PDB file of C-alpha atoms in Angstrom:
ATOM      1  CA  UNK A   1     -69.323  55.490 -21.858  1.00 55.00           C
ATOM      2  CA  UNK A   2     -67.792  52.677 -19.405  1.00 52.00           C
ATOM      3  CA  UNK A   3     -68.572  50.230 -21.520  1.00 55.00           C
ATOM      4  CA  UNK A   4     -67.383  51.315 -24.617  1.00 47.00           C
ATOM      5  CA  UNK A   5     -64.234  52.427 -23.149  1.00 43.00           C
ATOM      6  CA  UNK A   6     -63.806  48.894 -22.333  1.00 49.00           C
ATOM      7  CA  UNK A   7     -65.229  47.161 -25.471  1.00 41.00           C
ATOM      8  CA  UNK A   8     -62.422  49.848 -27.146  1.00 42.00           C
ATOM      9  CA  UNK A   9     -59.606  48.523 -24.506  1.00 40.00           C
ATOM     10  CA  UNK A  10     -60.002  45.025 -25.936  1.00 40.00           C
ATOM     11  CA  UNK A  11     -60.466  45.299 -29.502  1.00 38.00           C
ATOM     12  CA  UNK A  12     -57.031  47.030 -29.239  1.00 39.00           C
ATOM     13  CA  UNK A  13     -55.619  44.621 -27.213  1.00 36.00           C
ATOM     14  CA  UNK A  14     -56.414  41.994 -29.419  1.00 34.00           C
ATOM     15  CA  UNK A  15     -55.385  43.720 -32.560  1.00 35.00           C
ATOM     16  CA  UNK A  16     -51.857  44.483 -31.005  1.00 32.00           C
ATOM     17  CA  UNK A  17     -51.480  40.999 -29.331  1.00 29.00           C
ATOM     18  CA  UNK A  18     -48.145  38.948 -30.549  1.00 30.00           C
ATOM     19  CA  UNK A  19     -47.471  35.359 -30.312  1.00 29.00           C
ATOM     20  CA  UNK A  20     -46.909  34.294 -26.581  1.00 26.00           C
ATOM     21  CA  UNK A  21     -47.824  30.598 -26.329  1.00 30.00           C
ATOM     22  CA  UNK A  22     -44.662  28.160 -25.264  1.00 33.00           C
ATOM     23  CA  UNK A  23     -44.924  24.982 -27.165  1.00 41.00           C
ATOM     24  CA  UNK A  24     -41.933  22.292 -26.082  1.00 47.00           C
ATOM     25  CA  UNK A  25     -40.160  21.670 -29.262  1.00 60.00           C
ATOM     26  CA  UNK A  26     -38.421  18.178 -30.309  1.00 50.00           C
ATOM     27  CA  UNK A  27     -34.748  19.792 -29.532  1.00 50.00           C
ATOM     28  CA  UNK A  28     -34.274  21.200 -26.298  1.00 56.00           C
ATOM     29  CA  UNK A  29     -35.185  24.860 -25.305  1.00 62.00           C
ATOM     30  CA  UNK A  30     -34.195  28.157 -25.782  1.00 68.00           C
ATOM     31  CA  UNK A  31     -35.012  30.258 -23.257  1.00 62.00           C
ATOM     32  CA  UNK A  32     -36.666  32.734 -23.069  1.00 59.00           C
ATOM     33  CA  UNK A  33     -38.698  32.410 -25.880  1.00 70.00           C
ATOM     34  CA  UNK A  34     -42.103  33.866 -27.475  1.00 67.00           C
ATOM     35  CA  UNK A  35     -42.878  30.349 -29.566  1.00 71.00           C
ATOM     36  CA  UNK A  36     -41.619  27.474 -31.393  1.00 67.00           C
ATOM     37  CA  UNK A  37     -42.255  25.415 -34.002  1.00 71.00           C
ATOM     38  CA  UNK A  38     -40.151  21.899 -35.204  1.00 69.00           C
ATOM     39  CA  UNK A  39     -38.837  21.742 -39.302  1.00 69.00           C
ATOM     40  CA  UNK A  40     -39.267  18.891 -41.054  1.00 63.00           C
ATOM     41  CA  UNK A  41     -36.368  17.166 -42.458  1.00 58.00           C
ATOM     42  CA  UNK A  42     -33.441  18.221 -44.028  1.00 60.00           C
ATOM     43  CA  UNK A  43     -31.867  21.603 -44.219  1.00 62.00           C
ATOM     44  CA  UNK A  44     -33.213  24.506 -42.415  1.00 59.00           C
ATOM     45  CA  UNK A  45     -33.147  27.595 -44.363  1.00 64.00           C
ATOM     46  CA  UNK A  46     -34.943  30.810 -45.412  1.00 62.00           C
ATOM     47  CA  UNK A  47     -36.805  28.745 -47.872  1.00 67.00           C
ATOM     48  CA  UNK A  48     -38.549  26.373 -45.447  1.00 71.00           C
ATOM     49  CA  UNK A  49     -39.298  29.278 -42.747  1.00 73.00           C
ATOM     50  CA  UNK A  50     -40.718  31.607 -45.610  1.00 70.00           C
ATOM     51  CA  UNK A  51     -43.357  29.241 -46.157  1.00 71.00           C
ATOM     52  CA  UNK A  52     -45.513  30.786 -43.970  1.00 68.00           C
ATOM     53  CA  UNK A  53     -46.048  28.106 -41.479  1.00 64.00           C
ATOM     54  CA  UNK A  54     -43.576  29.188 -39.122  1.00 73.00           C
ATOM     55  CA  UNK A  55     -45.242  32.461 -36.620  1.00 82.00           C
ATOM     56  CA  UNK A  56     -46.780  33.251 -39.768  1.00 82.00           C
ATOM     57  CA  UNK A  57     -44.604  35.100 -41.435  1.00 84.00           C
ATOM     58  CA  UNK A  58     -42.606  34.815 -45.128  1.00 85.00           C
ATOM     59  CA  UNK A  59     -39.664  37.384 -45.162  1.00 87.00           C
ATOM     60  CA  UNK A  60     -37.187  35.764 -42.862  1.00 86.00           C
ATOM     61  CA  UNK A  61     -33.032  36.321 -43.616  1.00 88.00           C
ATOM     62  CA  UNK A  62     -30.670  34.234 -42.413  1.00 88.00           C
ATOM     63  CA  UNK A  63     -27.912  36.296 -40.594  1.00 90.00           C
ATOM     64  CA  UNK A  64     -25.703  34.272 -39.008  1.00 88.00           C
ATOM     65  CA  UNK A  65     -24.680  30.484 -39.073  1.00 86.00           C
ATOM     66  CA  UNK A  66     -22.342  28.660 -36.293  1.00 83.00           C
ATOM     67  CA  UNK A  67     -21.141  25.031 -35.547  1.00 80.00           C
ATOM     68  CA  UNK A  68     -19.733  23.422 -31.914  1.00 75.00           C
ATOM     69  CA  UNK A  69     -16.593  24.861 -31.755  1.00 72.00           C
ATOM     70  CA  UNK A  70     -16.754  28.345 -33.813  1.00 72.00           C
ATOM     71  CA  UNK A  71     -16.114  30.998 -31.818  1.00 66.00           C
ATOM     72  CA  UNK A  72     -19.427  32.710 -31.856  1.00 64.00           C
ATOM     73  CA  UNK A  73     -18.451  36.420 -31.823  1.00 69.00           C
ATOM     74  CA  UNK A  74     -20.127  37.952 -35.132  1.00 78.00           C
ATOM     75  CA  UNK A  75     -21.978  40.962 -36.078  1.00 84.00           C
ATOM     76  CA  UNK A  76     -24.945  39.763 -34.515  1.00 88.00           C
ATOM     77  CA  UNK A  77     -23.903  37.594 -31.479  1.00 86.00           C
ATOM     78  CA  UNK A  78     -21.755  35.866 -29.479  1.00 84.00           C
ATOM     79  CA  UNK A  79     -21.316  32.714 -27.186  1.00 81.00           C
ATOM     80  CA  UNK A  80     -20.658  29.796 -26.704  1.00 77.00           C
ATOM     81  CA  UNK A  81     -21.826  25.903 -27.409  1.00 74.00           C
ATOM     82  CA  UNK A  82     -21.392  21.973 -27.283  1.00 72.00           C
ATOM     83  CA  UNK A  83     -23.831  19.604 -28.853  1.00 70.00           C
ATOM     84  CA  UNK A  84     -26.272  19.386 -25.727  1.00 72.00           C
ATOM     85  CA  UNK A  85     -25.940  23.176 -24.425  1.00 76.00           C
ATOM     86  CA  UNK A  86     -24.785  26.333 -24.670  1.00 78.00           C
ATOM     87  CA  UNK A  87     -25.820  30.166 -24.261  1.00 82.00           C
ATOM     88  CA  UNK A  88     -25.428  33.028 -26.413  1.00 85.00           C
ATOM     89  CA  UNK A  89     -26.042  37.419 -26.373  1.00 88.00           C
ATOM     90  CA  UNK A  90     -27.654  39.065 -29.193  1.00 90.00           C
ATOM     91  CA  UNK A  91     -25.718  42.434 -29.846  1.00 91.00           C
ATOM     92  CA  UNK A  92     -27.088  45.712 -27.790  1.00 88.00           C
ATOM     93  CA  UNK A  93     -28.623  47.034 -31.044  1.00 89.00           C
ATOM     94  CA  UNK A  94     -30.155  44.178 -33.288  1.00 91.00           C
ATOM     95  CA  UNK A  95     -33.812  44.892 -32.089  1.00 91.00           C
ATOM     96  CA  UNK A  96     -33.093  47.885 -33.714  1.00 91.00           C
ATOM     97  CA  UNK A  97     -32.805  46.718 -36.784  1.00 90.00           C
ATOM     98  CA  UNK A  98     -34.811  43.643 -36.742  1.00 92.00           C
ATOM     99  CA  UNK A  99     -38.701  43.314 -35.436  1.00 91.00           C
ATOM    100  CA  UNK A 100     -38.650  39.363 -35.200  1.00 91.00           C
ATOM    101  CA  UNK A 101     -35.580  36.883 -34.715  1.00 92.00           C
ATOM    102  CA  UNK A 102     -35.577  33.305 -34.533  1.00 90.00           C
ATOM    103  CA  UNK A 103     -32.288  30.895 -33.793  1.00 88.00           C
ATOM    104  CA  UNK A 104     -32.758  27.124 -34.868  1.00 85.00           C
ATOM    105  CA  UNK A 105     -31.233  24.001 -33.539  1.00 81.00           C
ATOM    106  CA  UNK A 106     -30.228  21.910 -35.756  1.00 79.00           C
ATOM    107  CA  UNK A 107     -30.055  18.057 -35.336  1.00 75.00           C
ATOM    108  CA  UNK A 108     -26.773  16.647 -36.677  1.00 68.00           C
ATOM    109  CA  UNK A 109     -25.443  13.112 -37.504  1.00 64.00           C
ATOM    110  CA  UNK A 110     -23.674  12.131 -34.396  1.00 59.00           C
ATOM    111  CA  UNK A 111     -25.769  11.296 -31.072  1.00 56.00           C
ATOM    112  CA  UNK A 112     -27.063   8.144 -29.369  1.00 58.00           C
ATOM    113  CA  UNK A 113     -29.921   7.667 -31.471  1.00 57.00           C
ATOM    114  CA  UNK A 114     -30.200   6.052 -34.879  1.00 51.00           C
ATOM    115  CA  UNK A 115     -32.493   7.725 -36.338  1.00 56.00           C
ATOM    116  CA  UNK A 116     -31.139   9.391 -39.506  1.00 55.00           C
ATOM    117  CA  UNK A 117     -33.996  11.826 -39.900  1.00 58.00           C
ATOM    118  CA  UNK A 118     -31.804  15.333 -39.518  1.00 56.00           C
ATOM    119  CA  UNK A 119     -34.465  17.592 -37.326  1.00 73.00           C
ATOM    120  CA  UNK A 120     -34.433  21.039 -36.399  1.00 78.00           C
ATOM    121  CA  UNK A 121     -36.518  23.279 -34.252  1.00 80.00           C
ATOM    122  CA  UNK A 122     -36.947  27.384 -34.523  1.00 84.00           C
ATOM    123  CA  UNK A 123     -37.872  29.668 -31.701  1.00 86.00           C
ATOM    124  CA  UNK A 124     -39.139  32.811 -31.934  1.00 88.00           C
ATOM    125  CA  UNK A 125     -36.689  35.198 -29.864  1.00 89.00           C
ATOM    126  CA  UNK A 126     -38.187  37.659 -26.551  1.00 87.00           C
ATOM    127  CA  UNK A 127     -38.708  40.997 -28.413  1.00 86.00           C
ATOM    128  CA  UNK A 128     -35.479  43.276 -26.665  1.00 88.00           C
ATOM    129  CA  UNK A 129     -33.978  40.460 -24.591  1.00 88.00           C
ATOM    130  CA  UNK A 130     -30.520  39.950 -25.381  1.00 90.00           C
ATOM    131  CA  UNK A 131     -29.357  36.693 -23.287  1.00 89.00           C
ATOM    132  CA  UNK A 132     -30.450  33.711 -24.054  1.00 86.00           C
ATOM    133  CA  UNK A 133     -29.433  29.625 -22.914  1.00 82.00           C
ATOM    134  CA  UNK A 134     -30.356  26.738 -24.306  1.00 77.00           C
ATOM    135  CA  UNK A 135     -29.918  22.800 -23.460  1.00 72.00           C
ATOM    136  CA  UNK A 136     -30.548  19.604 -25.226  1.00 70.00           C
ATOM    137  CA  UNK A 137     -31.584  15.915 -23.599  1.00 65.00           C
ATOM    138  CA  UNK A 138     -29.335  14.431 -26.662  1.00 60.00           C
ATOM    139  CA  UNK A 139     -32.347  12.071 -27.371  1.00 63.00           C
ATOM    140  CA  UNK A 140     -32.177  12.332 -30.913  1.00 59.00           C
ATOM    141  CA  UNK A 141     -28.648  13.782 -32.543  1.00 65.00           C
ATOM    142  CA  UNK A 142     -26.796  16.202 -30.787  1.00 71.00           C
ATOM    143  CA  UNK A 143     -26.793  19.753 -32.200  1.00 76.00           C
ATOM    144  CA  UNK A 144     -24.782  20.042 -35.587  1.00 78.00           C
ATOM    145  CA  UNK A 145     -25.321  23.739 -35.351  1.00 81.00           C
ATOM    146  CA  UNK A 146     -27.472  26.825 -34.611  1.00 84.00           C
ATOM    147  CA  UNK A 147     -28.503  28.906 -37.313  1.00 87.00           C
ATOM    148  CA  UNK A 148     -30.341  32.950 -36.550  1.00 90.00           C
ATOM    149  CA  UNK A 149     -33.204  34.365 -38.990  1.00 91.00           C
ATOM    150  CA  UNK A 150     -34.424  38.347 -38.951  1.00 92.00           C
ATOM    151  CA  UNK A 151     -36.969  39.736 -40.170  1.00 89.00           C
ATOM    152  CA  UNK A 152     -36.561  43.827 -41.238  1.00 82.00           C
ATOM    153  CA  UNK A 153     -38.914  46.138 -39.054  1.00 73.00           C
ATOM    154  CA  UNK A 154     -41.866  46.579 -39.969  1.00 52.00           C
ATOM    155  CA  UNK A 155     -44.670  49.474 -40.601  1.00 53.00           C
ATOM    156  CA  UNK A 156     -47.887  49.764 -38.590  1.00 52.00           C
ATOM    157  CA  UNK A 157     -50.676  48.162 -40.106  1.00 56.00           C
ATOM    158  CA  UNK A 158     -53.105  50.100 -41.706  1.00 62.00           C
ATOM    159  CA  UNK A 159     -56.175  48.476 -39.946  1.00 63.00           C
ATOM    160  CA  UNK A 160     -54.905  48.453 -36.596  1.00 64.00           C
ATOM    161  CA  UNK A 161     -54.400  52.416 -37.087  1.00 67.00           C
ATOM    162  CA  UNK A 162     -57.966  52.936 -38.751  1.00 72.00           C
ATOM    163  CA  UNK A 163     -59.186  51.295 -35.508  1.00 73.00           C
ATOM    164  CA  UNK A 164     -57.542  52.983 -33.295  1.00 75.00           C
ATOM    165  CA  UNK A 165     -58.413  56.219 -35.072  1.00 75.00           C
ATOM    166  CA  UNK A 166     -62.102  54.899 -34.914  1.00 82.00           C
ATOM    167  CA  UNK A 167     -61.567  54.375 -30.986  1.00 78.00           C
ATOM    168  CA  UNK A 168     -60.370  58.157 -30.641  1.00 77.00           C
ATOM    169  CA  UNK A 169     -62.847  59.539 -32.761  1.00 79.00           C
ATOM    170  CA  UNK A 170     -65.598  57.843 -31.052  1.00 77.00           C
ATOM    171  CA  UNK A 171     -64.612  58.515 -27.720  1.00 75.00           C
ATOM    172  CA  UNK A 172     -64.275  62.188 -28.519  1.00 77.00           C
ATOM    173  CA  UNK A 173     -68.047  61.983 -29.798  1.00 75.00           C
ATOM    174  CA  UNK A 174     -69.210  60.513 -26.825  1.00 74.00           C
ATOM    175  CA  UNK A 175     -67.722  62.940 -24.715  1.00 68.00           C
ATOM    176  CA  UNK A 176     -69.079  65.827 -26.488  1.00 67.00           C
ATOM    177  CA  UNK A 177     -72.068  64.646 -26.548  1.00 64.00           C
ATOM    178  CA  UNK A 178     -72.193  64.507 -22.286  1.00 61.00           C
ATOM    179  CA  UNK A 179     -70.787  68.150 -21.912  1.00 57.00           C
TER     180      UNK A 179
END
């Protein structure tokens, strides 16, 4: 019975288990985050992040797009930012209404380096934590702007519910079969 109920433990924990490995990006940090992953060049946008590649998922939205500058005080944030660092607070309700975010740093055209390649870099946003900082070294471009991505919530999956059903129902054997 132990050893079931602990075989059982795991299989669930590894079913429900998110993404929680750190990677350093190419342009600075946003902390805290769950992941990140660096864009190729050129314009980041829905298209590019629905590809799959980035945390595995296709259904991303852009909400929300701000420069140096803009006052960042919209329906889904607000803050404040240079080219090198800034911070910015997620509204009290978007986890709400979104199960994954991600903000992206974008490279931009001005900067000490001359490299021309325009870079960017997504992070995949704390589930419920609503403050966030970020800082740059400036080693390519400094930020031309930072650009957030949603995705809708979604529904359990129907295989990590038949297993947990098949966890409950066999535990329930098992102990009927002992009394």
């Amino acid at each position: 019975m132990k050893r079931l109920l602990i075989v059982l433990v795991a299989l669930a924990g590894i079913g429900f288990s998110g993404l929680i490995n750190a990677t350093p990006c190419s342009l600075g940090g946003v902390t805290p985050a769950n992941d990140c992953a660096d864009g190729d060049g050129g314009a980041a946008n829905a298209d590019k992040l629905n590809d799959g590649l980035f945390f595995g998922f296709n259904d991303w939205t852009e909400l929300d797009k701000v420069e140096p500058g803009d006052p960042v005080n919209t329906t889904y944030w607000s803050g404040d930012f240079t080219g090198l660092d800034g911070d910015f607070s997620l509204v009290a309700n978007i986890w709400n209404d979104f199960e994954d975010l991600v903000v992206i740093l974008k490279d931009g055209a001005s900067g000490p380096n001359n490299n021309k390649d325009i870079k960017w870099s997504a992070y995949l946003l704390q589930d419920g934590v609503l403050d966030y900082a970020w800082n740059y070294d400036g080693s390519y471009h400094e930020i031309s702007n930072l650009m957030l991505f949603g995705r809708g919530m979604g529904v359990p999956e129907p295989a990590a519910l038949a297993l947990m059903g098949i966890a409950l129902a066999g535990l329930s054997l098992s102990r009927r079969r002992r009394v």
